[in-house]
Coordinates of C-alpha atoms and ligand atoms in Angstrom, one line a residue:
X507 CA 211.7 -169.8 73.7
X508 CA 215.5 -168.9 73.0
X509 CA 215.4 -165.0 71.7
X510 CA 218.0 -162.9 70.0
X511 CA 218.1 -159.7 71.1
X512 CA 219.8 -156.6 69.7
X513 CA 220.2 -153.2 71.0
X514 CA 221.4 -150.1 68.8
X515 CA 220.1 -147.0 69.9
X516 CA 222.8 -144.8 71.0
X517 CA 226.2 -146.0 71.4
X518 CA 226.9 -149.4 72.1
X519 CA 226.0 -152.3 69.8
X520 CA 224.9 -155.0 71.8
X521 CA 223.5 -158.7 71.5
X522 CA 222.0 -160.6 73.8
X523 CA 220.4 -164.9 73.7
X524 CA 217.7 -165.6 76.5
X525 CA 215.9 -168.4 77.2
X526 CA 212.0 -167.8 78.0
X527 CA 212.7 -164.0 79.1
X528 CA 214.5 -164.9 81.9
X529 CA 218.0 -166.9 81.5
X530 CA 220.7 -164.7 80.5
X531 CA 222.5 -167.3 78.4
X532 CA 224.8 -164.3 76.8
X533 CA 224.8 -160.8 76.3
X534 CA 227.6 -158.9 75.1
X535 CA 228.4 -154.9 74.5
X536 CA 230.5 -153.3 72.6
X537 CA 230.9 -149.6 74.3
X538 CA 231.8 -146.6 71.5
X539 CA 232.7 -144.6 74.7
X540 CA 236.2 -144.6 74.0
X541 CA 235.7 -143.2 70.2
X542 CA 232.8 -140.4 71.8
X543 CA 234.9 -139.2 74.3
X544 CA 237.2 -137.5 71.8
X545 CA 234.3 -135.5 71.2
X546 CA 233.1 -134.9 74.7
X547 CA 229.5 -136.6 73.3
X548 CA 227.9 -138.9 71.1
X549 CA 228.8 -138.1 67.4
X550 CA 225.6 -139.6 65.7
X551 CA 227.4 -140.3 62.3
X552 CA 230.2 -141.8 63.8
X553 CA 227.5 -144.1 66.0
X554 CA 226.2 -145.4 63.0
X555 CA 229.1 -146.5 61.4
X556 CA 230.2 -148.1 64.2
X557 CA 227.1 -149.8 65.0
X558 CA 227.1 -150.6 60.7
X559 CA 230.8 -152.7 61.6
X560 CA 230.0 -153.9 64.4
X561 CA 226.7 -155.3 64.4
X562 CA 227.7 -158.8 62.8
X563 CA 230.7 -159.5 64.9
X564 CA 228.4 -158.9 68.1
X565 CA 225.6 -161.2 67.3
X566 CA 228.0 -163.9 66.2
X567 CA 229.5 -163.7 69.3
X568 CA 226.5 -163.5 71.3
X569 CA 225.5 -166.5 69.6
X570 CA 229.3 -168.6 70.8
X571 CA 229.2 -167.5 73.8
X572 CA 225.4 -169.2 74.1
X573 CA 226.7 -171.9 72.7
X574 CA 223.9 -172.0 70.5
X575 CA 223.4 -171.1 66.6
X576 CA 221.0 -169.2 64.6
X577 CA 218.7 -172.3 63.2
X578 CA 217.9 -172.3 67.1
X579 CA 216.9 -169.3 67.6
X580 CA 212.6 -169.0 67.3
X581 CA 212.1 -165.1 67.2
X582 CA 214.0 -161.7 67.9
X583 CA 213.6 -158.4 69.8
X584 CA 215.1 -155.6 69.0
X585 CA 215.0 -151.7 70.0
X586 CA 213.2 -149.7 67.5
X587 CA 213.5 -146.4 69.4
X588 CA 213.7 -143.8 70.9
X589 CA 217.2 -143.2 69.9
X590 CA 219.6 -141.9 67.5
X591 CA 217.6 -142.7 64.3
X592 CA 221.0 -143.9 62.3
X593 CA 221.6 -146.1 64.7
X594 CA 218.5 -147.2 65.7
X595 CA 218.3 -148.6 61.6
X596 CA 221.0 -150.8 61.8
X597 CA 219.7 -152.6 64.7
X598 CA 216.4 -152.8 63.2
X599 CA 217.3 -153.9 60.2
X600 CA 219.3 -156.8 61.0
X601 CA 216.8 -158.0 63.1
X602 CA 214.3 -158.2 59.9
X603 CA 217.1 -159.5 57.9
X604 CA 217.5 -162.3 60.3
X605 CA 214.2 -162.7 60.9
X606 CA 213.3 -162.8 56.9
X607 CA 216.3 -165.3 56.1
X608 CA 215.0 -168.2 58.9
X609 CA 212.0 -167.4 58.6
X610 CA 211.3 -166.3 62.3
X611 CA 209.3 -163.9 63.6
X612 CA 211.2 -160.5 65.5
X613 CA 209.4 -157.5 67.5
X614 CA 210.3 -153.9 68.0
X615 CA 210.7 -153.1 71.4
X616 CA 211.1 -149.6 73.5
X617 CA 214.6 -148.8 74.8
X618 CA 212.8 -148.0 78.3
X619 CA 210.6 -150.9 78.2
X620 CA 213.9 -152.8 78.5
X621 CA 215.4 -150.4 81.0
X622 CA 212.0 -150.8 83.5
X623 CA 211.8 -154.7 82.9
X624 CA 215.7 -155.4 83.0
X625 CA 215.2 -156.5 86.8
X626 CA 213.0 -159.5 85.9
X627 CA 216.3 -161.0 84.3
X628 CA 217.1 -161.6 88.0
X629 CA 214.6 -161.4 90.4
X630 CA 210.7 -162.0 90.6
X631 CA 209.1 -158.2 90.1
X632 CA 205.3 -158.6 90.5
X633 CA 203.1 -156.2 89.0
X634 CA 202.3 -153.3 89.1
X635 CA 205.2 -151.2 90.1
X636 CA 206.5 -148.0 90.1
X637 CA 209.7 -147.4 87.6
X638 CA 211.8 -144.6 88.2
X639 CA 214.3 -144.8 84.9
X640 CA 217.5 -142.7 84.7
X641 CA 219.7 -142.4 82.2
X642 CA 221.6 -140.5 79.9
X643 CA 218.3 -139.3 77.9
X644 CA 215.0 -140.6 80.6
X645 CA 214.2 -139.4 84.4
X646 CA 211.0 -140.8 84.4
X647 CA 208.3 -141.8 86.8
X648 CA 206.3 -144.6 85.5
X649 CA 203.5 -147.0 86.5
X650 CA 204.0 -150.0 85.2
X651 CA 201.2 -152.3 85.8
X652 CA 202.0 -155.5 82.9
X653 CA 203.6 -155.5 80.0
X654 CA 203.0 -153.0 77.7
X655 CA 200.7 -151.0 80.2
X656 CA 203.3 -147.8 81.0
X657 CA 201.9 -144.3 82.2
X658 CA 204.1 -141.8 83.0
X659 CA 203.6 -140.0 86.2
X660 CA 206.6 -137.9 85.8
X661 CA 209.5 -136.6 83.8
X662 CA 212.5 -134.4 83.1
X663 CA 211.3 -130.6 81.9
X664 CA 215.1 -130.4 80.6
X665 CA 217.9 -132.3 80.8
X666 CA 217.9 -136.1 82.1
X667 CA 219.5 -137.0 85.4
X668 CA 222.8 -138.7 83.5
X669 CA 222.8 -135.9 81.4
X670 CA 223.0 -133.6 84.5
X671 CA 226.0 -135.5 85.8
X672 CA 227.7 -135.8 82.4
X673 CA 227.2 -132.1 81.9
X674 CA 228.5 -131.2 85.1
X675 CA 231.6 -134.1 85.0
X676 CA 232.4 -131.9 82.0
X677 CA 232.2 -128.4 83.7
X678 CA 234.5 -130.4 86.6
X679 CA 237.4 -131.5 84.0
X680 CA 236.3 -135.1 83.3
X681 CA 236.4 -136.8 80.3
X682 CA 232.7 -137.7 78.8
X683 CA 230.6 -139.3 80.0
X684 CA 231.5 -138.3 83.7
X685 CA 229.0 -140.4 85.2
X686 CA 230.6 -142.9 87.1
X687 CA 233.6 -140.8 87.9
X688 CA 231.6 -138.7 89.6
X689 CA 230.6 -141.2 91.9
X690 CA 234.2 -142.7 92.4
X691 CA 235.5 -139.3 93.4
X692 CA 232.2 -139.0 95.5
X693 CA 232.5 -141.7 97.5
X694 CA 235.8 -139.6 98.9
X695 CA 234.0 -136.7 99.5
X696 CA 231.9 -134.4 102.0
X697 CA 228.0 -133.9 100.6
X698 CA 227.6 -131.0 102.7
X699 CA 230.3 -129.1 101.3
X700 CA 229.2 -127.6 98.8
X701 CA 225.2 -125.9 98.9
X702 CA 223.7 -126.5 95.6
X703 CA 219.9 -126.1 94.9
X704 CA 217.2 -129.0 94.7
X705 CA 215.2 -127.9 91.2
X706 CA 211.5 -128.6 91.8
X707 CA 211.8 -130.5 95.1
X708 CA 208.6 -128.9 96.7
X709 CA 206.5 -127.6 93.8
X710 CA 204.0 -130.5 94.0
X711 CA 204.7 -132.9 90.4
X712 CA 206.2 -135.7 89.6
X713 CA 208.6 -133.5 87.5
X714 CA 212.7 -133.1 87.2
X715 CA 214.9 -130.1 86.0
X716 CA 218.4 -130.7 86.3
X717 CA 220.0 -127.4 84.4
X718 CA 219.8 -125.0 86.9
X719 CA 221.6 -127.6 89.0
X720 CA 224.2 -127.6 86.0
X721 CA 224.1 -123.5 86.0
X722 CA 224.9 -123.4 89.4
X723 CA 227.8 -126.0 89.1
X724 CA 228.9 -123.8 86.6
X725 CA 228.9 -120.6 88.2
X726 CA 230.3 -122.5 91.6
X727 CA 233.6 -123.6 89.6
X728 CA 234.1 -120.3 87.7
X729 CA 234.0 -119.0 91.2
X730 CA 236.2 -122.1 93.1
X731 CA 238.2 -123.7 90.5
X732 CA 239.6 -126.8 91.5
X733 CA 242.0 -129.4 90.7
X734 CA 242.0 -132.9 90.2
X735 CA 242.5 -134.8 92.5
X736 CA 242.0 -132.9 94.9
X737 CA 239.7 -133.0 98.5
X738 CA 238.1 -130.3 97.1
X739 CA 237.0 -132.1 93.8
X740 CA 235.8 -134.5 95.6
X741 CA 233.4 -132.7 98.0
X742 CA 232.1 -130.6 94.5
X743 CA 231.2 -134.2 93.7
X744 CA 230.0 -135.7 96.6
X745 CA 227.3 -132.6 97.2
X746 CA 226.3 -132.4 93.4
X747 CA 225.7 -136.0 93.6
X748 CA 223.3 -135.9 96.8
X749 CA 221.4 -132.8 94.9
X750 CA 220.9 -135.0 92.5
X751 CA 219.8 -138.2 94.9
X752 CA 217.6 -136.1 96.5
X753 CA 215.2 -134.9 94.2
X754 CA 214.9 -137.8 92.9
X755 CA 214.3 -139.8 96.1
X756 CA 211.7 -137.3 97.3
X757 CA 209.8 -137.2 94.0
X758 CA 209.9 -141.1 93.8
X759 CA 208.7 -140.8 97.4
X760 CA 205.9 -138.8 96.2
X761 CA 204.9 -140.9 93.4
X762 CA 204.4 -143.8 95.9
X763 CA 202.6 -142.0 98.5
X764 CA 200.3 -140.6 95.6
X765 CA 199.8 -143.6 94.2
X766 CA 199.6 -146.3 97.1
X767 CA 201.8 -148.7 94.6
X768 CA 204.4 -151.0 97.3
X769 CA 207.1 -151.8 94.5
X770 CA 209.7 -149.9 93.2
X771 CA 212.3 -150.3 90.1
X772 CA 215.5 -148.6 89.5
X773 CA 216.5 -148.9 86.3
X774 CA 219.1 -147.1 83.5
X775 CA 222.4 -146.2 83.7
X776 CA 222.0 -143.9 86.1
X777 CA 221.0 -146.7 88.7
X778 CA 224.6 -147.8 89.0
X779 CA 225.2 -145.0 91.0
X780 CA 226.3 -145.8 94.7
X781 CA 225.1 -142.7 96.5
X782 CA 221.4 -143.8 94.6
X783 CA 221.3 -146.9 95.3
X784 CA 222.0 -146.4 99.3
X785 CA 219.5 -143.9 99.0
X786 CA 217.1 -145.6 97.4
X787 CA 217.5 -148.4 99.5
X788 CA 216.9 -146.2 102.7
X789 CA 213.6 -144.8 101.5
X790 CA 212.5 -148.3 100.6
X791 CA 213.1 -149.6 104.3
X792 CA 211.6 -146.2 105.7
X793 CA 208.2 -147.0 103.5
X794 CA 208.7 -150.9 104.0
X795 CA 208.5 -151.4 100.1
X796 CA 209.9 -154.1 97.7
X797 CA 213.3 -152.3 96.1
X798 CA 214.4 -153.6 92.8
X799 CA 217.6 -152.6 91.3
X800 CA 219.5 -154.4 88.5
X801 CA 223.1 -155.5 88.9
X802 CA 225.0 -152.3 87.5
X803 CA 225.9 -154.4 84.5
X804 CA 222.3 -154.6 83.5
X805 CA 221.4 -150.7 84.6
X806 CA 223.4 -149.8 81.9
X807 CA 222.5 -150.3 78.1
X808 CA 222.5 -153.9 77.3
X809 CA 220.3 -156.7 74.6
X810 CA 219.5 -158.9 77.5
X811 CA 216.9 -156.5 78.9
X812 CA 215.0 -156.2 75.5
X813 CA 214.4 -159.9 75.7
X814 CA 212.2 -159.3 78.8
X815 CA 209.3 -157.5 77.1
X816 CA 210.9 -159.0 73.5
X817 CA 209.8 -162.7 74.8
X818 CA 206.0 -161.6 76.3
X819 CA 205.1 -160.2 72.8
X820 CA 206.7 -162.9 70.7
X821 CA 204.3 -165.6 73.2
X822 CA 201.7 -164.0 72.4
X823 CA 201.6 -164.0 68.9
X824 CA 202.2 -160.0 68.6
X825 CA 204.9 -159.3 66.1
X826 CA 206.4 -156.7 64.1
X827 CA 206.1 -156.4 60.0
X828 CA 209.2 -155.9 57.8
X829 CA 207.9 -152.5 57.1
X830 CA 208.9 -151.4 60.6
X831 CA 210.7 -148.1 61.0
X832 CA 213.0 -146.8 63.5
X833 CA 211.7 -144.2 65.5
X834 CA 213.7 -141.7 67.3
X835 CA 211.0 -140.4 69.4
X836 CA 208.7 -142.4 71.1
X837 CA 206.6 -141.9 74.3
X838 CA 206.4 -144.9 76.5
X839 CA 202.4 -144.5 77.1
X840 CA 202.2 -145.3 73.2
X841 CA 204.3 -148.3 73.0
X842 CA 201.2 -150.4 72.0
X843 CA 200.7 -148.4 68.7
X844 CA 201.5 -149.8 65.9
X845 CA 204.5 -151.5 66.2
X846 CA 202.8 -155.3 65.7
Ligands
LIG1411 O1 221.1 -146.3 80.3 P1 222.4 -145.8 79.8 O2 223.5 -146.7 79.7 O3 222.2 -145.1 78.4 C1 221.1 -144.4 78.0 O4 220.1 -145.0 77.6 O5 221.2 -143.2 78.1 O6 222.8 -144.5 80.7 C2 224.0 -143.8 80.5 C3 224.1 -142.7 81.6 C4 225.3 -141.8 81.3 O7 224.8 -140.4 81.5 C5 226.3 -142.1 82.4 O8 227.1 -141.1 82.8 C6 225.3 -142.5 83.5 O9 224.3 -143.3 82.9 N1 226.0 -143.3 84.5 C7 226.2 -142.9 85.8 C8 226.9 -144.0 86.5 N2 227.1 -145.0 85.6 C9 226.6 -144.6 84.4 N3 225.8 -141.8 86.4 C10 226.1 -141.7 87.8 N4 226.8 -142.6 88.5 C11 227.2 -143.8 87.9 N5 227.8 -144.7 88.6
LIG1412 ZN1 219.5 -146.8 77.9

């Protein structure tokens, strides 16, 4: 089955075409970073309107670069939340446009159902498995054990783990979002410098809280301001960043031990972290588990990944109506509720 798949929930507009969930044939992105970082976030109004003029020019593209054309593609997934709810509707409804003009049928998929199944684009991920997504809006612990059959085990109380590091980038003196260039200046840098706190690590849940982490970056650099570049800029970076690693490995750690599961996925933006991925890696040789992480380009947000779950539902007959809405909030555990 060749699938279109379309992505608009926050700020890139993206388009992917797959072949039976699996073959990447294209997937392109157009990133609104540049136009966001003026603003040291994501403008929602702007979002839209950029998602609103780029939308066509995506698709069509992902469609060349396939080398394929719309009469061949048989059915369409695209994110109907959570998300920016703005943005969310122009994906969404270009999918039903589509979908009503060749007569084909689309379905409306969860951002993090992507996220969690992006791996299966590359590599065979049996289930069930434990999903730890971060990104700019998830740290989540789920238990994933098919399609469509999410619990979480875990989550963020406050802010999410790429949140944390854009926050702090910003408290640093980097431009938004920081993420990545926190990692770059990391990888120059001493983790012990620096002693910042590890919210939650022993109090027994599944759950995150990144601000006081953010607080005490906060109160560190009001107290040490640095420059950048500078050694020192580096180390701030380096220890924030194994914090962060931590927490999240021991909690993920946890969540295995508790649950006996021997498969693990990485997945959201936050996965293309270095210092994560080594560390991830360690724990999953210490516990002699299967580790799954996607290529950074698919951690990140992308179509492709939509096509994963996008495909399973179209096979089996479970589609959406036209009268789908966007929804900006969404919990994972109800993704089977109707939205077929
Ligand atoms: O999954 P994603 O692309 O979008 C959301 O659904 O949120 O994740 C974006 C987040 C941002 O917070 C970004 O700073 C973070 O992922 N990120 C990173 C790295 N690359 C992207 N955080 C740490 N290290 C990285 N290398
Ligand atoms: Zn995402």
């Amino acid at each position: 089955m060749l699938v279109l798949a379309i992505e608009t929930s926050c700020d890139e507009t993206a388009a992917a075409v797959v072949r039976d969930g699996r073959e990447i044939l294209s997937s392109v992105v157009s990133s609104q970073v540049a136009i966001h970082a003026e603003y040291g976030g994501v403008v929602p109004e702007i979002a839209s309107r950029k998602h609103l003029e780029m939308i066509s020019p995506v698709i069509t593209q992902a469609l060349h670069e396939a080398d394929t054309e719309l009469s061949n593609i048989e059915g369409i997934a695209v994110t109907r939340g959570p998300g920016l709810n703005g943005a969310l509707l122009v994906g969404v409804s270009a999918a039903k446009a589509i979908a009503c003009a060749r007569n084909i049928p689309f379905v409306g998929v969860h951002h993090i159902e992507g996220h969690l199944l992006a791996a299966h684009l590359e590599q065979q991920v049996e289930f069930p498995f434990l999903a730890l997504v971060v990104s700019g809006g998830h740290t989540h612990i789920y238990h994933v054990q098919g399609f469509g059959r999410y619990r979480t085990l875990g989550r963020t109380l406050d802010d999410a783990a790429g949140e944390a590091f854009d926050k702090s980038a910003k408290i640093i003196g980097l431009e938004y979002p920081g993420g990545a260039r926190i990692d770059d200046m990391a990888r120059q840098g001493n983790a012990k410098a620096v002693q910042l706190p590890r919210p939650l690590l022993r109090d027994g849940s599944l759950n995150f809280s990144f601000s006081g982490l953010k607080t005490a970056m906060f109160q560190y650099i009001k107290k040490n301001p640095v420059v950048i570049p500078s050694s020192s800029a580096n180390d701030l970076c380096a220890s924030f960043q194994e914090a962060v690693c931590d927490v999240l490995v021991a909690k993920t750690e946890a969540a295995l031990r508790q649950t006996g599961v021997r498969r693990l996925v990485v997945a959201g933006g936050v996965a293309c972290n270095s210092g994560l991925r080594r560390h991830m890696a360690k724990l999953a040789d210490r516990l002699g588990i299967n580790l799954h992480i996607p290529s950074p380009v698919l951690c990140g947000d992308n179509a492709a990944m939509l096509a994963v779950p996008g495909n399973f539902y179209l096979e089996q007959g479970m589609f959406s109506e036209q009268t789908l809405d966007a929804v900006a909030t969404w919990e994972l555990d109800r993704v089977g509720e109707g939205f077929r």
